[in-house]
JSON list of C-alpha atoms in Angstrom, two decimals:
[
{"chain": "T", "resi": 5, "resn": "UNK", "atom": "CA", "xyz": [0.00, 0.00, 0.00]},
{"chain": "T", "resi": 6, "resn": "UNK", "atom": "CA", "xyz": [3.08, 2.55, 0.92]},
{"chain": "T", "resi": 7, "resn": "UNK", "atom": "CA", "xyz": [4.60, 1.64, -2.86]},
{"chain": "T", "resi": 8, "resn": "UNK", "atom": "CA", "xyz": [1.05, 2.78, -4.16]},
{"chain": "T", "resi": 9, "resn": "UNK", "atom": "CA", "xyz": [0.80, 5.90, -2.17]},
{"chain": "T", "resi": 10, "resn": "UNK", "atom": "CA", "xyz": [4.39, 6.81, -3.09]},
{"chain": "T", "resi": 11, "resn": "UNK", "atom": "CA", "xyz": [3.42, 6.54, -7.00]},
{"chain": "T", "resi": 12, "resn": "UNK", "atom": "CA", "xyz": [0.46, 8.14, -7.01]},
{"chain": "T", "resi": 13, "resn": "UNK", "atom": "CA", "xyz": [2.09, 11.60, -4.58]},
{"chain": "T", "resi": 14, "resn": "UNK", "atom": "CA", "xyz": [4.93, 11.42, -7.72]},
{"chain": "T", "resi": 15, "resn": "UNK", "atom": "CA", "xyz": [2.40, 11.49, -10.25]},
{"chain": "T", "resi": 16, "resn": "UNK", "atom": "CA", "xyz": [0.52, 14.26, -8.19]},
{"chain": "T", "resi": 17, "resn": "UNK", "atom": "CA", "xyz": [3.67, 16.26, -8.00]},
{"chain": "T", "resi": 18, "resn": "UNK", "atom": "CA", "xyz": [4.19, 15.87, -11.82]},
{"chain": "T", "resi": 19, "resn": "UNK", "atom": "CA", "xyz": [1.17, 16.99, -12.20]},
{"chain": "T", "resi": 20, "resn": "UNK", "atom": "CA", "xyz": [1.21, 20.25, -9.93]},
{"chain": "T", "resi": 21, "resn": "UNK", "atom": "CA", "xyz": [4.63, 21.02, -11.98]},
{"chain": "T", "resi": 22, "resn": "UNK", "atom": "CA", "xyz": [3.31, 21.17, -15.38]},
{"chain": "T", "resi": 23, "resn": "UNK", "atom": "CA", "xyz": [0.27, 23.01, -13.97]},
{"chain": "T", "resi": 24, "resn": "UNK", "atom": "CA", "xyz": [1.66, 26.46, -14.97]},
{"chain": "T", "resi": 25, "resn": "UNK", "atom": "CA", "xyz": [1.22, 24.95, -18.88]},
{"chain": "T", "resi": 26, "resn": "UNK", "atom": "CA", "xyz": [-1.88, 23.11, -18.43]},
{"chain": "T", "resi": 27, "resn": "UNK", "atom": "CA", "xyz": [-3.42, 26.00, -17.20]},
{"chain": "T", "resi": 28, "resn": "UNK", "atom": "CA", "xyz": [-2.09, 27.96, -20.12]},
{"chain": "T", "resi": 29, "resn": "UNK", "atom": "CA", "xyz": [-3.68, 25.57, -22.28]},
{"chain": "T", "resi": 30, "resn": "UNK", "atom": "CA", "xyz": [-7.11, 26.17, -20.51]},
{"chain": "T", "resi": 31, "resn": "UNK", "atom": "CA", "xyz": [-7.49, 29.55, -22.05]},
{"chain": "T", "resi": 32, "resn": "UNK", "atom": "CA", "xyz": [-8.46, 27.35, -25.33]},
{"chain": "T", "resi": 33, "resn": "UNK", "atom": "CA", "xyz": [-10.69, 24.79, -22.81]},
{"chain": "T", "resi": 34, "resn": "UNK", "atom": "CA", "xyz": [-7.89, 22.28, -23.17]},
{"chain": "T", "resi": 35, "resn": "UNK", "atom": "CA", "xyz": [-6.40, 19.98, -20.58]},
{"chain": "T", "resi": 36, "resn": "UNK", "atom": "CA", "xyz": [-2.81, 19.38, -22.17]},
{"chain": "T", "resi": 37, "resn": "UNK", "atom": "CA", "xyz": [0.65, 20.17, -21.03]},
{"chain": "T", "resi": 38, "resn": "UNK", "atom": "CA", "xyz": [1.20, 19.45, -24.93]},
{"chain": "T", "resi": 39, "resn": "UNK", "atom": "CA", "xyz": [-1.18, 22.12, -25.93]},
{"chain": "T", "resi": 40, "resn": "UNK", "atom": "CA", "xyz": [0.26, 24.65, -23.08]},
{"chain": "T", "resi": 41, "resn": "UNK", "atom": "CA", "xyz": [3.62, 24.46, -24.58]},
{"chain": "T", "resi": 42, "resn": "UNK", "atom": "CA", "xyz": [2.22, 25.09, -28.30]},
{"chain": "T", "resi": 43, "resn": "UNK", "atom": "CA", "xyz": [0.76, 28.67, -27.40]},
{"chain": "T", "resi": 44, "resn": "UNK", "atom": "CA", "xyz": [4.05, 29.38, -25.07]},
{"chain": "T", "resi": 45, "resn": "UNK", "atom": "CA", "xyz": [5.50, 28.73, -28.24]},
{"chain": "T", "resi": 46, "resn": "UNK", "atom": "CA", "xyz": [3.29, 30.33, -30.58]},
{"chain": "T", "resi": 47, "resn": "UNK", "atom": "CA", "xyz": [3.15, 33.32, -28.39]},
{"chain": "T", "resi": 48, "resn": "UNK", "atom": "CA", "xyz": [6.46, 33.57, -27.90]},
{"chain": "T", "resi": 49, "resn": "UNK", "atom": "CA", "xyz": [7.18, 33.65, -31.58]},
{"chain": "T", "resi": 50, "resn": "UNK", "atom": "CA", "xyz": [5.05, 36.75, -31.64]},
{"chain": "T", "resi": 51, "resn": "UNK", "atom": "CA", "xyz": [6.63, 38.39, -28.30]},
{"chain": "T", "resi": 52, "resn": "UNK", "atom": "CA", "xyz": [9.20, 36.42, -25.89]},
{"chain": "T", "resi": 53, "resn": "UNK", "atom": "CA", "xyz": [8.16, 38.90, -22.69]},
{"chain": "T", "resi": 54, "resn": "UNK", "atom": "CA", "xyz": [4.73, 38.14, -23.52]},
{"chain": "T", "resi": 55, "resn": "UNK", "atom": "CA", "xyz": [5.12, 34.28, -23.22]},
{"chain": "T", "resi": 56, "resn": "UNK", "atom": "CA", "xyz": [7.05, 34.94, -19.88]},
{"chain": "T", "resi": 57, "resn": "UNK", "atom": "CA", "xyz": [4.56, 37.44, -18.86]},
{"chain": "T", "resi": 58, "resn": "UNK", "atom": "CA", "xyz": [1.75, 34.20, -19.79]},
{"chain": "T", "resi": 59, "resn": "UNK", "atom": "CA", "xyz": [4.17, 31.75, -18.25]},
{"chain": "T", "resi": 60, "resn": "UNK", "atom": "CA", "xyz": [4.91, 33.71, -15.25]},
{"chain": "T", "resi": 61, "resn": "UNK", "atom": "CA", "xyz": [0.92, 34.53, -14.96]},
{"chain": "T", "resi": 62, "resn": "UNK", "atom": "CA", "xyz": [0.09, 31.15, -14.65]},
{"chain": "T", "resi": 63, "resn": "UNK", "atom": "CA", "xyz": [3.15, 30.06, -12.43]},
{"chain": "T", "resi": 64, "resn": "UNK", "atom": "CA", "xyz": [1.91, 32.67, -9.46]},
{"chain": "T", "resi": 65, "resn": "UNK", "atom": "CA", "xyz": [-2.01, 31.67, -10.07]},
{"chain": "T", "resi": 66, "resn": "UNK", "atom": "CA", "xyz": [-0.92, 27.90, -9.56]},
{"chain": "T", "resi": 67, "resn": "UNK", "atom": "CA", "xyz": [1.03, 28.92, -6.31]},
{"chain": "T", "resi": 68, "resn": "UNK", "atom": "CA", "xyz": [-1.67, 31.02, -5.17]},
{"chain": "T", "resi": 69, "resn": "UNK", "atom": "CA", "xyz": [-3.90, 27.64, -5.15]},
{"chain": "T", "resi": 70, "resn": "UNK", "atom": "CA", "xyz": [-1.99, 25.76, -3.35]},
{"chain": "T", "resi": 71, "resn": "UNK", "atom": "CA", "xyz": [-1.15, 28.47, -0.88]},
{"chain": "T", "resi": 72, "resn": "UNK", "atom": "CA", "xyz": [-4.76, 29.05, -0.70]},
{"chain": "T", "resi": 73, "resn": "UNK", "atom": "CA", "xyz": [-5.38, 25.26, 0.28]},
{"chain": "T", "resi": 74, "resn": "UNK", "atom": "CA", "xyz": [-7.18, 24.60, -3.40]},
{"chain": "T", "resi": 75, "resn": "UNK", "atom": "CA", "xyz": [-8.28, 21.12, -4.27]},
{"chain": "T", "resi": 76, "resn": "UNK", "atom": "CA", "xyz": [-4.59, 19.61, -5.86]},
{"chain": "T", "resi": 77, "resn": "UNK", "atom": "CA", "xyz": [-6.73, 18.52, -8.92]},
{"chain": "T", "resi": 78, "resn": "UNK", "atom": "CA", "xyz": [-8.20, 21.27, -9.75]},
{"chain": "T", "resi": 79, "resn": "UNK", "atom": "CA", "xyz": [-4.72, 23.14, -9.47]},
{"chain": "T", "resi": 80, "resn": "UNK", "atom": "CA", "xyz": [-3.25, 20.19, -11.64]},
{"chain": "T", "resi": 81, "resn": "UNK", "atom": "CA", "xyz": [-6.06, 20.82, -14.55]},
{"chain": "T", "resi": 82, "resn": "UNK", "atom": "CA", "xyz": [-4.59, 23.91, -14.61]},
{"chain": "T", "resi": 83, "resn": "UNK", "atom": "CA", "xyz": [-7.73, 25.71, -13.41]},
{"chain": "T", "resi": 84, "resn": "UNK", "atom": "CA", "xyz": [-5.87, 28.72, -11.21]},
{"chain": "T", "resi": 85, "resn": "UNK", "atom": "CA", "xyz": [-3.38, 29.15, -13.80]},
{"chain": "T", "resi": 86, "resn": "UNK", "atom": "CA", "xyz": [-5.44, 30.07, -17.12]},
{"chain": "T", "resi": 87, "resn": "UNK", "atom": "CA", "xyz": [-6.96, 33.44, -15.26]},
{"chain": "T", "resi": 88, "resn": "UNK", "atom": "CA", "xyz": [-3.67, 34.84, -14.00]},
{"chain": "T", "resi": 89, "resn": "UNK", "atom": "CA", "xyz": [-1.88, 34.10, -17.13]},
{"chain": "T", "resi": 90, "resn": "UNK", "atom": "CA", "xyz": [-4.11, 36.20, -19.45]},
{"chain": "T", "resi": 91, "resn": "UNK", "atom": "CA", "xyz": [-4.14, 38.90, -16.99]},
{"chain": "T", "resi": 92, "resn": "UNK", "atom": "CA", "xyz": [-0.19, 39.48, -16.68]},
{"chain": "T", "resi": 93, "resn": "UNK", "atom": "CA", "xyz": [-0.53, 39.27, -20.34]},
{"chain": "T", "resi": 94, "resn": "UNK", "atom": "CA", "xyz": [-3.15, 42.25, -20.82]}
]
């Protein structure tokens, strides 16, 4: 049961650390780390600060979830990451 708990609180963490680009990729209604990247990329093709400025959005929104005691899935869906980022982009 410990080997179990240990897999599935390293599969959590994963999670919570590719937040910051899931919840980029919830501005489209997606739920993909994959996705996040491909606007960091595409944006960042248009402006480099503004894909750090979306990046670093969504980085502080995540923390502020799990500072705030959020759910850990909900932070992992990237659901307090997608707000912040396209408001340190505006």
């Amino acid at each position: 049961v410990a080997v179990e708990s240990s897999v599935e609180n390293t599969t959590r963490f994963a999670d919570l650390a590719l937040s910051p680009i899931v919840g980029i990729s919830q501005i489209f209604v997606v739920e993909s780390y994959l996705t996040g990247a491909g606007i960091i990329g595409a944006i960042g093709m248009y402006s480099p600060k503004l894909a750090l400025h979306a990046l670093g959005g969504s980085i502080i929104g995540s923390i502020t979830g799990i500072l705030s005691g959020a759910d850990l899935s909900n932070i992992a869906m990237g659901l307090w990451g997608y707000n912040s980022a396209l408001a340190s982009m505006a």
